[in-house]
Coordinates of C-alpha atoms in Angstrom, one line a residue:
Chain V
M1 CA -96.6 -56.7 130.7
L2 CA -98.0 -59.2 128.3
K3 CA -95.5 -60.8 125.9
K4 CA -97.7 -62.5 123.3
I5 CA -101.2 -63.7 122.5
T6 CA -102.0 -66.9 120.7
I7 CA -105.1 -67.8 118.8
T8 CA -105.5 -71.5 118.3
G9 CA -107.7 -74.4 117.4
G10 CA -110.6 -72.8 115.6
L11 CA -113.3 -74.1 113.2
D12 CA -114.7 -72.4 110.1
K13 CA -118.4 -71.9 109.4
D14 CA -118.7 -75.5 108.1
G15 CA -117.1 -76.9 111.3
H16 CA -113.8 -77.8 109.5
P17 CA -110.6 -76.9 111.3
E18 CA -109.4 -73.5 110.0
R19 CA -106.3 -73.7 107.8
V20 CA -104.2 -71.4 110.1
Q21 CA -104.3 -73.5 113.3
R22 CA -102.1 -71.2 115.4
L23 CA -101.4 -67.5 115.3
D24 CA -98.9 -65.9 117.6
I25 CA -98.7 -62.2 118.0
G26 CA -96.0 -60.6 120.1
A27 CA -96.0 -57.4 122.0
G28 CA -95.1 -54.5 119.7
E29 CA -96.3 -56.4 116.6
V30 CA -98.9 -55.5 114.1
V31 CA -101.1 -58.1 112.4
G32 CA -103.5 -57.1 109.6
V33 CA -106.9 -58.9 109.4
V34 CA -108.3 -58.9 105.9
G35 CA -111.2 -60.5 104.0
P36 CA -114.6 -59.6 102.6
T37 CA -117.6 -58.7 104.7
G38 CA -119.0 -61.9 106.3
S39 CA -115.6 -63.7 106.2
G40 CA -115.2 -63.8 110.0
K41 CA -113.1 -60.7 110.9
T42 CA -115.5 -59.5 113.5
Q43 CA -115.9 -62.9 115.1
L44 CA -112.1 -63.2 115.3
I45 CA -111.9 -59.9 117.1
S46 CA -114.8 -60.9 119.3
D47 CA -113.1 -64.2 120.3
I48 CA -110.0 -62.2 121.4
E49 CA -112.0 -59.6 123.3
Q50 CA -114.1 -62.3 125.0
Y51 CA -110.9 -64.3 125.8
A52 CA -112.5 -67.3 124.2
D53 CA -111.8 -70.7 125.7
G54 CA -113.3 -73.1 123.2
E55 CA -116.8 -72.0 123.8
T56 CA -117.6 -69.5 121.1
L57 CA -119.0 -70.3 117.7
T58 CA -115.5 -70.9 116.3
G59 CA -114.2 -73.1 119.1
R60 CA -111.1 -71.0 119.3
S61 CA -109.0 -70.6 122.4
I62 CA -107.1 -67.4 123.2
L63 CA -103.9 -67.8 125.2
I64 CA -102.2 -64.9 126.9
D65 CA -98.5 -65.7 127.4
G66 CA -99.5 -69.3 126.9
Q67 CA -102.3 -69.4 129.5
T68 CA -106.0 -69.6 129.2
L69 CA -108.4 -67.3 131.1
Q70 CA -108.8 -69.9 133.8
Q71 CA -105.1 -70.1 134.4
S72 CA -104.2 -66.5 134.3
V73 CA -105.1 -64.6 137.4
E74 CA -103.3 -61.5 136.2
V75 CA -105.3 -61.1 133.1
R76 CA -108.6 -61.9 134.8
N77 CA -107.9 -58.8 137.0
L78 CA -107.4 -56.6 133.9
R79 CA -110.5 -54.6 133.4
H80 CA -109.9 -54.2 129.7
L81 CA -107.9 -56.7 127.7
V82 CA -108.6 -55.0 124.3
A83 CA -108.7 -51.3 123.6
Q84 CA -110.5 -50.3 120.4
V85 CA -110.2 -47.4 118.1
S86 CA -112.6 -47.3 115.2
Q87 CA -114.2 -45.0 112.7
N88 CA -117.6 -45.3 114.4
M89 CA -116.3 -44.0 117.8
N90 CA -116.9 -40.6 119.1
F91 CA -116.4 -38.7 122.3
V92 CA -119.9 -38.2 123.7
I93 CA -118.9 -36.6 127.0
D94 CA -119.3 -32.8 127.3
M95 CA -116.0 -31.8 128.9
T96 CA -112.7 -30.2 128.0
I97 CA -109.8 -32.4 126.9
E98 CA -107.9 -31.6 130.1
E99 CA -110.8 -32.3 132.4
F100 CA -111.4 -35.6 130.7
L101 CA -107.8 -36.7 130.6
I102 CA -107.4 -35.9 134.3
M103 CA -110.5 -38.1 135.0
H104 CA -109.0 -40.9 133.0
T105 CA -105.7 -40.7 134.7
Q106 CA -107.4 -40.8 138.1
V107 CA -109.4 -43.9 137.1
R108 CA -106.1 -45.5 136.2
S109 CA -104.6 -44.3 139.5
I110 CA -101.8 -42.4 137.8
G111 CA -100.3 -40.2 140.5
S112 CA -99.0 -37.1 138.8
P113 CA -101.1 -36.7 135.6
R114 CA -99.7 -33.4 134.4
Q115 CA -96.7 -34.8 132.6
I116 CA -98.7 -37.6 130.9
I117 CA -101.5 -35.3 129.8
R118 CA -98.9 -33.0 128.2
E119 CA -97.5 -36.0 126.4
V120 CA -100.9 -37.2 125.2
L121 CA -101.6 -33.7 123.9
S122 CA -98.4 -33.4 121.9
M123 CA -98.8 -37.0 120.6
C124 CA -102.3 -36.1 119.5
N125 CA -101.2 -33.0 117.7
E126 CA -98.4 -34.8 116.0
L127 CA -100.9 -37.4 114.6
S128 CA -103.7 -35.1 113.5
G129 CA -102.0 -32.1 112.0
E130 CA -104.8 -29.8 113.2
P131 CA -103.7 -28.9 116.7
V132 CA -106.0 -29.0 119.6
S133 CA -105.5 -27.4 123.0
L134 CA -106.3 -28.7 126.5
T135 CA -109.2 -26.3 126.9
D136 CA -111.0 -27.5 123.7
N137 CA -114.2 -29.3 124.3
L138 CA -114.2 -33.0 123.4
T139 CA -117.4 -33.0 121.5
R140 CA -116.2 -30.2 119.2
L141 CA -113.2 -32.1 117.9
S142 CA -113.1 -33.1 114.2
G143 CA -113.1 -36.8 113.2
G144 CA -109.3 -36.7 112.7
Q145 CA -108.6 -34.9 116.0
S146 CA -110.9 -37.4 117.9
R147 CA -109.1 -40.4 116.5
A148 CA -105.7 -38.9 117.1
L149 CA -106.6 -38.2 120.7
M150 CA -108.0 -41.8 121.1
V151 CA -104.8 -43.3 119.8
A152 CA -102.7 -41.1 122.1
D153 CA -104.9 -41.9 125.1
V154 CA -104.8 -45.7 124.3
A155 CA -101.0 -45.5 124.0
M156 CA -100.3 -43.4 127.1
I157 CA -103.2 -44.0 129.6
S158 CA -105.1 -47.1 128.9
Q159 CA -103.9 -50.3 130.5
A160 CA -105.2 -52.6 127.8
P161 CA -102.3 -54.6 126.3
I162 CA -104.1 -55.4 123.0
V163 CA -105.2 -52.7 120.6
L164 CA -107.7 -53.2 117.9
I165 CA -107.8 -50.7 115.1
D166 CA -110.9 -51.1 113.1
E167 CA -111.3 -49.4 109.7
I168 CA -109.7 -46.1 110.3
E169 CA -109.3 -45.7 106.6
N170 CA -109.2 -42.0 106.1
A171 CA -109.5 -40.5 109.5
G172 CA -107.2 -37.7 108.8
I173 CA -104.4 -38.9 111.0
D174 CA -100.9 -40.0 110.4
R175 CA -101.6 -43.7 110.6
L176 CA -98.0 -44.9 110.1
Q177 CA -97.0 -42.8 113.1
A178 CA -99.9 -44.0 115.1
L179 CA -98.9 -47.6 114.5
E180 CA -95.3 -46.8 115.4
I181 CA -96.4 -45.2 118.7
L182 CA -98.6 -48.2 119.7
K183 CA -95.8 -50.7 118.7
G184 CA -93.3 -48.7 120.7
K185 CA -95.6 -49.0 123.8
G186 CA -95.4 -52.8 123.5
K187 CA -99.0 -53.2 122.5
V188 CA -100.3 -56.1 120.5
V189 CA -102.0 -54.4 117.5
L190 CA -104.6 -55.9 115.3
L191 CA -105.6 -54.0 112.3
V192 CA -108.9 -54.7 110.5
S193 CA -108.9 -52.9 107.2
H194 CA -109.8 -52.8 103.5
D195 CA -107.3 -50.1 102.8
P196 CA -104.1 -51.3 100.9
T197 CA -101.8 -48.8 102.7
L198 CA -102.9 -49.9 106.1
I199 CA -102.9 -53.6 105.2
L200 CA -99.3 -53.4 104.0
M201 CA -98.2 -51.6 107.1
A202 CA -98.7 -54.7 109.1
R203 CA -95.7 -57.0 108.8
Q204 CA -97.9 -60.1 108.7
R205 CA -101.6 -60.4 107.8
V206 CA -104.2 -63.1 108.2
V207 CA -106.7 -63.7 105.5
M208 CA -110.2 -64.6 106.7
K209 CA -112.5 -66.9 104.6
N210 CA -115.7 -68.7 105.5
G211 CA -115.4 -67.9 109.2
G212 CA -111.8 -69.3 109.5
M213 CA -108.3 -68.0 109.3
D214 CA -107.4 -69.2 105.9
K215 CA -103.9 -67.9 105.1
L216 CA -101.1 -66.1 106.9
Y217 CA -98.8 -63.9 104.9
Q218 CA -95.6 -62.0 105.6
T219 CA -95.3 -58.8 103.5
T220 CA -93.1 -59.5 100.5
A221 CA -90.2 -57.2 99.4
T222 CA -92.4 -56.1 96.5
E223 CA -95.2 -55.3 98.8
Q224 CA -92.9 -53.2 100.9
K225 CA -91.8 -51.3 97.8
I226 CA -95.5 -50.7 96.9
L227 CA -96.1 -49.5 100.5
A228 CA -93.4 -46.9 100.1
D229 CA -95.1 -45.7 97.0
L230 CA -98.5 -45.6 98.7
L231 CA -97.1 -43.6 101.5
R232 CA -95.7 -41.1 99.1
V233 CA -99.1 -40.8 97.5
E234 CA -100.6 -40.2 100.9
K235 CA -98.1 -37.6 101.7
Y236 CA -98.8 -35.9 98.4
L237 CA -102.6 -36.0 99.0
S238 CA -102.3 -34.6 102.4
R239 CA -100.0 -31.7 101.3
L240 CA -102.4 -31.1 98.4
R241 CA -105.3 -31.1 100.9
D242 CA -103.6 -28.6 103.2
H243 CA -102.6 -26.4 100.3
L244 CA -106.1 -26.2 98.9
R245 CA -107.7 -25.9 102.3
N246 CA -105.5 -23.0 103.2
G247 CA -106.9 -21.1 100.2
N248 CA -104.1 -21.5 97.7
T249 CA -104.3 -22.3 94.0
I250 CA -102.0 -24.6 92.1
D251 CA -100.0 -22.6 89.7
P252 CA -96.2 -23.0 89.6
K253 CA -95.8 -19.2 89.1
D254 CA -97.4 -18.3 92.5
G255 CA -95.6 -20.8 94.8
K256 CA -92.4 -22.4 95.6
E257 CA -93.6 -25.9 95.1
E258 CA -94.4 -27.6 91.9
W259 CA -97.3 -30.1 92.0
C260 CA -96.8 -32.8 89.4
Y261 CA -97.5 -36.4 88.6
G262 CA -94.6 -38.7 88.2
Q263 CA -95.1 -40.1 84.6
N264 CA -92.3 -42.7 84.8
T265 CA -93.2 -44.2 88.1
G266 CA -96.9 -43.8 87.9
T267 CA -96.9 -42.2 91.3
L268 CA -97.7 -38.7 92.5
S269 CA -94.9 -36.6 94.0
V270 CA -94.1 -33.1 95.2
K271 CA -91.0 -31.5 93.7
H272 CA -89.3 -28.8 95.7
Q273 CA -87.7 -26.1 93.6
Chain E
M1 CA -135.4 -73.0 138.4
R2 CA -132.9 -70.1 138.1
F3 CA -134.7 -66.8 138.4
V4 CA -133.1 -64.0 136.4
I5 CA -134.3 -60.4 136.9
V6 CA -133.3 -58.0 134.2
A7 CA -133.6 -54.3 134.9
G8 CA -132.0 -51.2 133.3
T9 CA -132.3 -47.7 132.1
P10 CA -134.6 -47.0 129.1
S11 CA -133.3 -48.0 125.7
S12 CA -130.1 -49.5 127.2
G13 CA -130.7 -52.7 125.3
K14 CA -132.1 -55.1 127.9
T15 CA -134.1 -57.1 125.4
S16 CA -131.3 -57.4 122.9
V17 CA -128.8 -58.4 125.6
M18 CA -131.2 -61.2 126.8
L19 CA -132.1 -62.4 123.3
H20 CA -128.4 -63.1 122.5
T21 CA -127.9 -64.7 125.8
I22 CA -131.0 -66.9 125.7
R23 CA -129.9 -68.2 122.3
H24 CA -126.7 -69.5 123.9
L25 CA -128.7 -71.0 126.8
L26 CA -131.0 -72.8 124.3
K27 CA -128.0 -74.1 122.4
D28 CA -126.8 -75.6 125.6
G29 CA -130.1 -77.5 125.8
R30 CA -131.6 -75.4 128.6
S31 CA -135.3 -74.5 128.6
V32 CA -136.0 -70.8 129.1
A33 CA -139.2 -68.9 129.7
A34 CA -139.3 -65.1 129.4
C35 CA -141.7 -62.6 130.9
K36 CA -141.8 -58.9 130.1
I37 CA -143.3 -56.3 132.5
D38 CA -144.3 -53.0 130.9
C39 CA -146.6 -50.1 131.5
L40 CA -149.0 -49.4 128.6
R41 CA -147.8 -51.5 125.7
T42 CA -144.8 -53.4 124.7
S43 CA -143.5 -55.1 121.5
D44 CA -140.6 -56.8 123.3
D45 CA -142.7 -60.0 123.7
A46 CA -142.7 -60.4 119.9
R47 CA -138.9 -60.4 119.9
Y48 CA -138.8 -63.0 122.6
R49 CA -141.4 -65.1 120.8
R50 CA -139.1 -65.4 117.7
L51 CA -136.9 -67.7 119.9
N52 CA -139.8 -70.1 120.2
I53 CA -139.8 -70.1 123.9
P54 CA -142.8 -69.5 126.3
V55 CA -143.4 -65.8 126.6
A56 CA -145.7 -63.8 129.0
V57 CA -146.4 -60.1 129.2
G58 CA -147.7 -58.2 132.2
L59 CA -148.9 -54.7 131.6
S60 CA -149.3 -52.6 134.8
D61 CA -151.5 -50.0 133.2
Y62 CA -152.4 -47.4 135.9
I63 CA -150.2 -49.0 138.5
C64 CA -146.5 -48.4 139.1
P65 CA -144.8 -51.1 137.0
D66 CA -142.4 -52.0 139.8
H67 CA -145.2 -52.5 142.4
F68 CA -147.1 -54.5 139.8
Y69 CA -143.9 -56.6 139.2
V70 CA -143.3 -57.4 142.9
A71 CA -147.0 -58.2 143.4
N72 CA -146.9 -60.8 140.6
L73 CA -143.6 -62.6 141.2
E74 CA -145.2 -65.7 142.6
E75 CA -147.6 -65.9 139.7
I76 CA -144.9 -65.4 137.1
E77 CA -142.8 -68.1 138.9
R78 CA -145.7 -70.6 138.8
W79 CA -146.3 -69.8 135.1
A80 CA -142.7 -70.5 134.2
Q81 CA -142.6 -73.7 136.3
A82 CA -145.7 -75.0 134.6
R83 CA -143.7 -74.6 131.3
Q84 CA -140.9 -76.7 132.7
A85 CA -138.4 -73.8 132.4
D86 CA -134.9 -74.3 133.9
I87 CA -134.4 -70.6 133.6
L88 CA -136.9 -67.7 134.0
V89 CA -135.9 -64.4 132.5
L90 CA -138.0 -61.6 133.9
E91 CA -137.5 -58.2 132.2
T92 CA -138.8 -55.2 134.1
A93 CA -140.2 -52.1 132.5
G94 CA -137.0 -50.1 133.0
L95 CA -138.7 -46.7 132.9
C96 CA -137.5 -45.1 136.2
H97 CA -134.1 -44.6 137.7
R98 CA -135.5 -45.3 141.2
C99 CA -136.5 -48.8 140.1
A100 CA -135.2 -51.4 142.6
P101 CA -136.4 -54.9 141.6
A102 CA -133.5 -57.1 143.0
V103 CA -134.6 -60.0 145.1
Y104 CA -132.3 -62.1 147.4
G105 CA -131.8 -65.5 145.8
C106 CA -132.4 -64.4 142.3
L107 CA -129.8 -63.3 139.9
S108 CA -130.2 -59.6 139.2
V109 CA -128.8 -58.1 136.1
C110 CA -128.7 -54.4 135.4
V111 CA -128.2 -53.2 131.9
I112 CA -126.9 -49.7 131.3
D113 CA -125.2 -48.1 128.3
N114 CA -122.1 -45.9 127.8
L115 CA -124.2 -43.1 126.4
I116 CA -126.2 -42.2 129.5
G117 CA -123.6 -39.9 130.9
M118 CA -120.8 -40.2 133.4
E119 CA -122.8 -39.0 136.4
T120 CA -125.8 -41.3 135.7
P121 CA -124.4 -44.4 137.6
Q122 CA -124.6 -42.3 140.8
K123 CA -128.1 -41.2 139.9
V124 CA -129.4 -44.6 139.1
G125 CA -129.2 -45.8 142.7
P126 CA -130.4 -49.2 144.0
M127 CA -131.2 -50.7 140.6
L128 CA -127.4 -50.5 139.9
S129 CA -126.0 -50.8 143.4
T130 CA -127.9 -54.0 144.3
A131 CA -127.3 -55.8 141.0
D132 CA -125.2 -59.0 140.9
I133 CA -124.2 -58.4 137.3
V134 CA -123.9 -55.1 135.5
V135 CA -124.0 -55.3 131.7
V136 CA -122.6 -52.2 129.9
T137 CA -123.7 -51.7 126.3
K138 CA -122.9 -49.4 123.4
G139 CA -119.2 -49.5 124.0
D140 CA -118.6 -49.7 120.3
I141 CA -119.5 -46.1 119.6
V142 CA -117.7 -44.3 122.4
S143 CA -114.0 -43.9 122.9
Q144 CA -111.9 -46.4 124.8
A145 CA -111.2 -43.7 127.4
E146 CA -114.8 -43.1 128.1
R147 CA -115.5 -46.8 128.4
E148 CA -112.8 -47.1 131.0
V149 CA -114.0 -44.0 133.0
F150 CA -117.6 -45.2 132.8
R151 CA -116.7 -48.6 134.1
Y152 CA -114.9 -47.0 137.0
K153 CA -118.0 -45.0 137.8
V154 CA -120.0 -48.2 137.8
E155 CA -117.5 -49.9 140.1
T156 CA -117.7 -47.0 142.5
V157 CA -121.5 -47.4 142.9
N158 CA -121.3 -51.2 143.0
P159 CA -117.9 -52.7 143.8
R160 CA -119.3 -56.2 144.2
A161 CA -120.9 -56.7 140.9
R162 CA -119.3 -58.5 137.9
I163 CA -119.2 -56.0 135.1
L164 CA -119.6 -57.2 131.5
D165 CA -119.1 -55.3 128.3
F166 CA -121.8 -56.2 125.8
N167 CA -122.5 -55.4 122.2
G168 CA -126.2 -55.7 121.8
L169 CA -125.9 -55.7 118.0
T170 CA -123.4 -58.5 117.6
G171 CA -124.0 -60.3 120.8
Q172 CA -120.4 -60.0 121.9
G173 CA -120.4 -60.7 125.6
S174 CA -123.3 -63.1 125.6
I175 CA -121.3 -66.2 126.4
R176 CA -120.0 -64.6 129.5
L177 CA -123.5 -63.6 130.6
K178 CA -124.7 -67.1 129.8
N179 CA -122.0 -68.5 132.0
E180 CA -122.9 -66.2 134.9
I181 CA -126.5 -67.3 134.6
L182 CA -125.5 -71.0 134.7
K183 CA -123.2 -70.4 137.7
S184 CA -126.1 -68.8 139.7
R185 CA -127.9 -71.0 142.2
P186 CA -131.4 -72.3 141.3
L187 CA -134.2 -70.9 143.5
E188 CA -136.6 -73.2 145.3
T189 CA -139.4 -70.7 145.5
I190 CA -139.7 -66.9 145.3
T191 CA -142.3 -66.9 148.1
G192 CA -140.9 -65.4 151.3
K193 CA -137.8 -64.0 149.6
E194 CA -136.9 -60.4 150.3
L195 CA -136.4 -57.4 148.1
K196 CA -132.8 -56.1 148.4
Y197 CA -134.1 -52.5 148.6
P198 CA -137.6 -51.1 149.3
M199 CA -139.6 -50.0 146.3
P200 CA -140.4 -46.3 145.8
A201 CA -143.5 -45.6 147.8
A202 CA -146.6 -43.7 146.6
V203 CA -149.9 -43.8 148.3
C204 CA -151.7 -40.5 147.6
S205 CA -154.8 -39.1 146.0
Y206 CA -153.1 -39.2 142.5
C207 CA -152.5 -42.9 142.9
A208 CA -156.3 -43.2 143.2
G209 CA -157.1 -41.3 140.1
E210 CA -157.1 -37.6 141.2
T211 CA -156.3 -35.3 138.3
I212 CA -156.6 -31.7 139.7
V213 CA -153.5 -29.8 140.8
G214 CA -153.5 -28.2 144.2
R215 CA -152.9 -28.8 147.9
T216 CA -156.5 -29.3 148.8
Y217 CA -156.8 -32.2 146.3
Q218 CA -153.8 -34.0 147.9
M219 CA -154.1 -36.7 150.5
G220 CA -152.0 -39.6 151.8
N221 CA -148.3 -40.0 151.4
V222 CA -147.4 -36.5 149.9
K223 CA -143.8 -35.3 149.8
K224 CA -142.9 -31.6 149.1
V225 CA -139.8 -30.1 147.6
D226 CA -137.4 -28.8 150.2
F227 CA -136.2 -25.3 149.1
G228 CA -133.9 -24.9 152.0
G229 CA -136.5 -24.0 154.7
L230 CA -137.3 -20.5 153.6
E231 CA -139.8 -20.5 150.7
Q232 CA -142.3 -23.1 151.9
C233 CA -145.8 -21.8 152.0

């Protein structure tokens, strides 16, 4: 199992050494990657995926447990170093969830797939809130269900030690839970995002500028407080969504819950009576 | 001169893959010439020309583009040598799954994409199974799980090939393909080299311009559907 990856020695678009000259990410850690469009986020990810060894545009080297591609036989034999989950991805194969998961476990030479497939399914349903069953067809899944299944599959079946999560802003899945699951499986997680909740979920984040890694921040105590607020807002929104979607109105007289806006804190909350 | 043959299924991104890769080769100071074989018309040559390299186009017209391709290999080689190319990139028409353009001594690259279906690697046949390098594109729009299963299917058909994931839009993967090209051994001459697999054969009346349907109009190398021995008339 991979212990850490290191990104080192890169240049920005003008050929100057980038300000963050070394970034270590350990197994089970999440690093956010932020910056405007064109700042170099995609190139950074591309360097990692290609296992760059000083030859890409940025001149960066990627080390896995301190070794380059040339030195590490183990990693060279890995078919996939980086697993990706992004908003643009869809299942295109016309098969049931069960048939497909069996196929994927066979590819990974997993002997008794039944147990793992059950775990993937329950993880998926925990993440998406709209349950799916093994006999559902992959191409019929909603966006949220697809993303949830992708995360569960990456966590349980895929061998790739590094996971890249690219802009799953509002994919209708429990993102905090998804990150916890991936961390728990010892994956190195990189999170490219413009969404404040997701950005703050990463304990550290790297800021991209002009093609280079410009700054490296740890989340501050205040940011963590704000994150807690944001998560409350998300919970509120998701309950509100379910409430309305299930055909209910919002009138304190009909229901047990009172939906209100917290005037003092400036946040939204749900009060239980 | 290194002789690189690029085949692949329709719309898999052959030209995009090669454009990104040639850019890196040029950056390394290599001189590259590109030739595109197609059937009736092509606009791929315009895309190659934007790199300011020598570009040739061969249109096979009424002839099978693969037969046309193999019949012109020497001429294409001579054309590229006259332009002092270190590397010749020859892109086939890529219209037919039965296409089998690989030649011993050349580097054969097969480009296929993640969207063509899980069973397609088995269907593609010699174009895939005789390739030295298999480039798999469009991985950015399918799930990780499908990428892994698809790769496995490719490995089943061609266990010897190096398999590269490639994003034809961003060029991710192009440095690895460049390195594979530079690692390949230069070819002295294509003359006398051997196809790794025979081309699909067709010498019949329709090859010669016949247009009427019916047994009495068919001559030469004609093959009939086998319905299991009962229904043949």
